[in-house]
Amino acid sequence: MSERDGTDDIEASRAPLLEHLIELRTRLIKALIAFVIAFCITFYFAEDIYAYLTQPLAEALSGDPGRRLIYTALQETFFTYIKVAMFAALCLSFPFVAGQVWLFIAPGLYRDERGAFLPFLAATPVLFILGASLVFYFIMPMATEFFLGFETTGGDGALPIQLEAKVNEYLSLVMTLIFAFGLAFQLPVLLMLMGRAGLVSADGLAKQRKYAVVGAFAAAAILTPPDPISQIGLGVPIILLYEISIIGVRMIEKKRAEKQAAETGNEVA
């Protein structure tokens, strides 16, 4: 091969790479624009969104009209509303961002690969919402009651202990729990994708069940506050999702075996 031919091959391989990079830049710009637009909308409603997020605490303290949230730094509430707006904007713009990711990777997949990957992409936000709903409507009210149980009225020379929650700390707690539960609920998507790629098997996952149980509660202890309600509330769903993942991987293996048997039969015929 001449030097000229080698140069032509390099240039030919460089052109598609540049096209992919240009397309990737275009998709990222569109995703960023969608996020910025969503942020502008959510920042306008940031106070209302934050009020909605404080409902578990507000309901727990509804019998005491003197209770409040406080902030101790001049800029604390402003930056808290920015965090709320960014969190809400991420959720609001996710379908469009995911669509841009899909439009970028879909041309490089075979038809059966696109058909297999798209359901997992669609299931991701649904599972995240399920996890977030579980923590907000079930775990947070119970955890709030648990922590409020440590308040004391004082008396006989003892000072009362009363909660005066800070706005940023409360938001950090809620967002941590929502992200922890939302990410934990992605376990079936991850394991089933790995099963489709042949990286894990249903039998292998079943044999590792006891380690999965220990890992589930270890992850719950790390990702949630140090109270038994939050840790059990996250650990038990992870174990259930793990069992669902085993069933899903087994179904994938069954379909793969049927497809291979059909292809073998056609070759023999």
Coordinates of C-alpha atoms in Angstrom, one line a residue:
M1 CA 0.0 0.0 0.0
S2 CA 1.3 3.4 -1.0
E3 CA 1.6 6.4 1.4
R4 CA -1.1 8.1 -0.6
D5 CA -3.5 5.2 0.0
G6 CA -2.9 5.2 3.7
T7 CA -3.6 8.9 3.9
D8 CA -6.9 8.4 2.0
D9 CA -8.0 5.7 4.5
I10 CA -7.2 8.0 7.4
E11 CA -9.2 10.8 5.9
A12 CA -12.1 8.5 5.1
S13 CA -12.3 7.3 8.7
R14 CA -11.9 10.8 10.0
A15 CA -14.9 12.2 8.1
P16 CA -17.5 9.9 9.7
L17 CA -16.0 10.6 13.1
L18 CA -16.3 14.4 12.6
E19 CA -19.9 13.9 11.5
H20 CA -20.7 12.0 14.6
L21 CA -19.0 14.6 16.8
I22 CA -21.0 17.4 15.1
E23 CA -24.2 15.5 15.6
L24 CA -23.3 14.9 19.2
R25 CA -22.7 18.6 19.7
T26 CA -26.0 19.4 18.1
R27 CA -27.9 17.0 20.4
L28 CA -26.1 18.3 23.5
I29 CA -26.9 21.9 22.6
K30 CA -30.6 21.0 22.0
A31 CA -30.7 19.2 25.4
L32 CA -29.0 22.1 27.1
I33 CA -31.5 24.6 25.6
A34 CA -34.4 22.4 26.7
F35 CA -33.0 22.3 30.3
V36 CA -32.5 26.1 30.3
I37 CA -36.1 26.7 29.2
A38 CA -37.4 24.2 31.8
F39 CA -35.2 25.9 34.4
C40 CA -36.7 29.3 33.6
I41 CA -40.2 27.9 34.0
T42 CA -39.5 26.0 37.2
F43 CA -37.7 28.9 38.8
Y44 CA -40.8 31.0 38.4
F45 CA -42.7 28.3 40.4
A46 CA -39.8 27.4 42.7
E47 CA -41.6 28.7 45.8
D48 CA -44.7 26.7 45.0
I49 CA -42.6 23.6 44.3
Y50 CA -40.7 23.9 47.5
A51 CA -44.0 24.4 49.4
Y52 CA -45.1 21.1 47.8
L53 CA -41.9 19.3 48.9
T54 CA -42.4 20.5 52.5
Q55 CA -45.9 19.0 52.7
P56 CA -44.8 15.9 54.8
L57 CA -43.2 18.2 57.4
A58 CA -46.1 20.7 57.3
E59 CA -48.7 17.9 57.8
A60 CA -46.7 16.5 60.7
L61 CA -46.6 19.9 62.4
S62 CA -50.1 21.0 61.5
G63 CA -51.2 20.8 65.1
D64 CA -48.7 23.6 66.1
P65 CA -49.3 26.8 64.1
G66 CA -46.2 28.4 65.5
R67 CA -43.8 26.0 63.8
R68 CA -41.6 27.3 60.9
L69 CA -38.7 26.7 58.6
I70 CA -35.7 29.0 59.1
Y71 CA -32.6 30.2 57.2
T72 CA -29.4 31.4 58.8
A73 CA -27.6 32.9 55.8
L74 CA -28.8 35.8 53.8
Q75 CA -28.6 34.0 50.4
E76 CA -29.7 30.6 51.7
T77 CA -33.3 30.7 50.5
F78 CA -32.4 32.1 47.1
F79 CA -29.9 29.3 46.4
T80 CA -32.4 26.8 47.8
Y81 CA -34.9 27.9 45.2
I82 CA -32.3 27.6 42.5
K83 CA -31.6 24.0 43.6
V84 CA -35.4 23.3 43.6
A85 CA -35.7 24.8 40.1
M86 CA -32.7 22.8 38.8
F87 CA -34.1 19.6 40.3
A88 CA -37.6 20.2 38.7
A89 CA -36.1 21.3 35.4
L90 CA -34.1 18.1 35.2
C91 CA -37.2 16.1 35.7
L92 CA -39.2 18.2 33.3
S93 CA -36.6 18.2 30.5
F94 CA -35.7 14.5 30.9
P95 CA -38.1 13.2 28.2
F96 CA -36.6 15.6 25.6
V97 CA -33.0 14.9 26.7
A98 CA -33.6 11.2 26.5
G99 CA -35.1 11.6 23.1
Q100 CA -32.0 13.4 21.9
V101 CA -29.8 10.5 23.3
W102 CA -32.1 8.1 21.5
L103 CA -31.9 10.0 18.2
F104 CA -28.1 10.0 18.5
I105 CA -27.6 6.3 19.2
A106 CA -30.5 4.8 17.3
P107 CA -28.9 5.0 13.8
G108 CA -26.0 2.9 15.0
L109 CA -28.2 0.1 16.2
Y110 CA -29.7 -2.8 14.3
R111 CA -33.5 -2.9 14.1
D112 CA -33.8 -5.7 16.7
E113 CA -31.4 -3.8 19.0
R114 CA -33.5 -0.6 18.7
G115 CA -36.6 -2.6 19.5
A116 CA -34.9 -4.1 22.6
F117 CA -33.4 -0.9 23.9
L118 CA -36.3 1.4 23.5
P119 CA -38.5 -0.2 26.2
F120 CA -35.7 0.1 28.7
L121 CA -35.3 3.8 27.8
A122 CA -39.0 4.3 28.3
A123 CA -39.0 2.4 31.6
T124 CA -36.3 4.5 33.2
P125 CA -38.4 7.6 34.0
V126 CA -41.4 5.5 35.0
L127 CA -39.3 3.6 37.5
F128 CA -37.7 6.8 38.8
I129 CA -41.1 8.3 39.4
L130 CA -42.3 5.2 41.2
G131 CA -39.3 5.4 43.5
A132 CA -39.7 9.1 44.1
S133 CA -43.4 8.6 44.8
L134 CA -42.7 5.9 47.3
V135 CA -40.3 8.0 49.3
F136 CA -42.4 11.2 49.2
Y137 CA -45.8 9.8 50.0
F138 CA -44.8 6.9 52.3
I139 CA -41.3 7.1 53.6
M140 CA -41.0 10.8 54.3
P141 CA -44.2 11.1 56.4
M142 CA -43.1 8.1 58.5
A143 CA -39.5 9.3 58.8
T144 CA -40.7 12.8 59.8
E145 CA -42.8 11.4 62.6
F146 CA -39.9 9.3 63.7
F147 CA -37.5 12.3 63.9
L148 CA -40.1 14.6 65.6
G149 CA -40.4 11.9 68.3
F150 CA -37.1 13.2 69.7
E151 CA -38.5 16.5 70.7
T152 CA -38.9 17.2 74.4
T153 CA -41.0 19.7 76.3
G154 CA -38.4 20.4 79.0
G155 CA -39.2 21.2 82.5
D156 CA -37.6 20.7 86.0
G157 CA -34.5 22.6 84.9
A158 CA -34.2 20.9 81.5
L159 CA -34.4 22.9 78.4
P160 CA -37.0 21.9 75.7
I161 CA -35.7 20.4 72.5
Q162 CA -37.6 21.6 69.4
L163 CA -37.1 21.3 65.7
E164 CA -36.4 24.4 63.7
A165 CA -35.5 23.0 60.3
K166 CA -33.4 25.0 57.9
V167 CA -34.8 25.4 54.3
N168 CA -31.6 24.1 52.6
E169 CA -31.1 21.2 54.9
Y170 CA -34.7 20.0 54.5
L171 CA -34.4 20.3 50.7
S172 CA -31.1 18.3 50.8
L173 CA -32.8 15.5 52.8
V174 CA -35.7 15.3 50.4
M175 CA -33.6 15.4 47.3
T176 CA -31.2 12.8 48.7
L177 CA -34.0 10.4 49.4
I178 CA -35.7 11.0 46.1
F179 CA -32.5 10.4 44.1
A180 CA -31.6 7.4 46.3
F181 CA -35.0 5.7 45.7
G182 CA -35.2 6.8 42.1
L183 CA -31.8 5.4 41.2
A184 CA -32.4 2.2 43.2
F185 CA -35.5 1.6 41.2
Q186 CA -33.4 1.5 38.0
L187 CA -32.0 -1.9 39.2
P188 CA -34.3 -4.0 36.9
V189 CA -33.3 -1.9 33.9
L190 CA -29.6 -2.3 34.6
L191 CA -29.7 -6.0 35.3
M192 CA -32.0 -6.8 32.3
L193 CA -29.8 -4.9 30.0
M194 CA -26.8 -6.8 31.3
G195 CA -28.8 -10.0 30.9
R196 CA -29.6 -9.1 27.3
A197 CA -25.9 -8.5 26.7
G198 CA -25.0 -11.8 28.2
L199 CA -23.1 -10.4 31.2
V200 CA -25.4 -11.9 33.8
S201 CA -27.7 -14.9 33.9
A202 CA -30.9 -15.6 35.8
D203 CA -29.3 -18.6 37.5
G204 CA -26.3 -16.6 38.5
L205 CA -28.4 -13.8 39.9
A206 CA -30.4 -16.4 41.9
K207 CA -27.3 -17.9 43.4
Q208 CA -26.1 -14.5 44.5
R209 CA -29.4 -13.6 46.2
K210 CA -28.0 -13.7 49.7
Y211 CA -25.2 -11.3 48.8
A212 CA -27.8 -9.1 47.1
V213 CA -29.8 -8.9 50.3
V214 CA -26.8 -7.8 52.3
G215 CA -25.8 -5.3 49.5
A216 CA -29.4 -3.9 49.4
F217 CA -29.4 -3.0 53.1
A218 CA -25.8 -1.8 53.0
A219 CA -26.7 0.6 50.1
A220 CA -29.8 1.7 52.1
A221 CA -27.7 2.5 55.1
I222 CA -25.4 4.6 53.0
L223 CA -28.0 6.4 50.9
T224 CA -30.6 7.2 53.5
P225 CA -30.6 9.0 56.9
P226 CA -29.7 6.8 59.9
D227 CA -33.2 5.8 60.8
P228 CA -34.7 2.3 60.5
I229 CA -37.8 3.5 58.5
S230 CA -35.8 4.9 55.6
Q231 CA -33.3 2.1 55.5
I232 CA -36.0 -0.7 55.6
G233 CA -38.1 1.4 53.2
L234 CA -35.3 1.4 50.6
G235 CA -33.8 -2.1 51.3
V236 CA -37.0 -4.0 50.9
P237 CA -37.9 -2.5 47.5
I238 CA -34.4 -3.2 46.3
I239 CA -34.7 -6.9 47.2
L240 CA -38.1 -7.0 45.4
L241 CA -36.7 -5.3 42.4
Y242 CA -33.9 -7.8 42.4
E243 CA -36.3 -10.7 42.3
I244 CA -38.2 -9.0 39.5
S245 CA -34.9 -8.6 37.6
I246 CA -34.3 -12.3 37.9
I247 CA -37.7 -13.0 36.3
G248 CA -37.0 -10.5 33.6
V249 CA -33.6 -11.9 32.8
R250 CA -35.1 -15.4 32.7
M251 CA -37.7 -14.2 30.2
I252 CA -34.9 -12.7 28.0
E253 CA -33.0 -15.9 28.1
K254 CA -36.1 -17.9 27.1
K255 CA -36.7 -15.6 24.1
R256 CA -33.1 -15.8 23.1
A257 CA -33.2 -19.6 23.2
E258 CA -36.4 -19.8 21.2
K259 CA -34.9 -17.5 18.6
Q260 CA -31.7 -19.6 18.4
A261 CA -33.8 -22.7 18.0
A262 CA -35.8 -21.2 15.2
E263 CA -32.7 -20.1 13.4
T264 CA -31.1 -23.5 13.8
G265 CA -34.3 -25.1 12.4
N266 CA -34.3 -22.9 9.4
E267 CA -30.7 -23.7 8.7
V268 CA -31.4 -27.4 8.9
A269 CA -34.4 -27.1 6.6

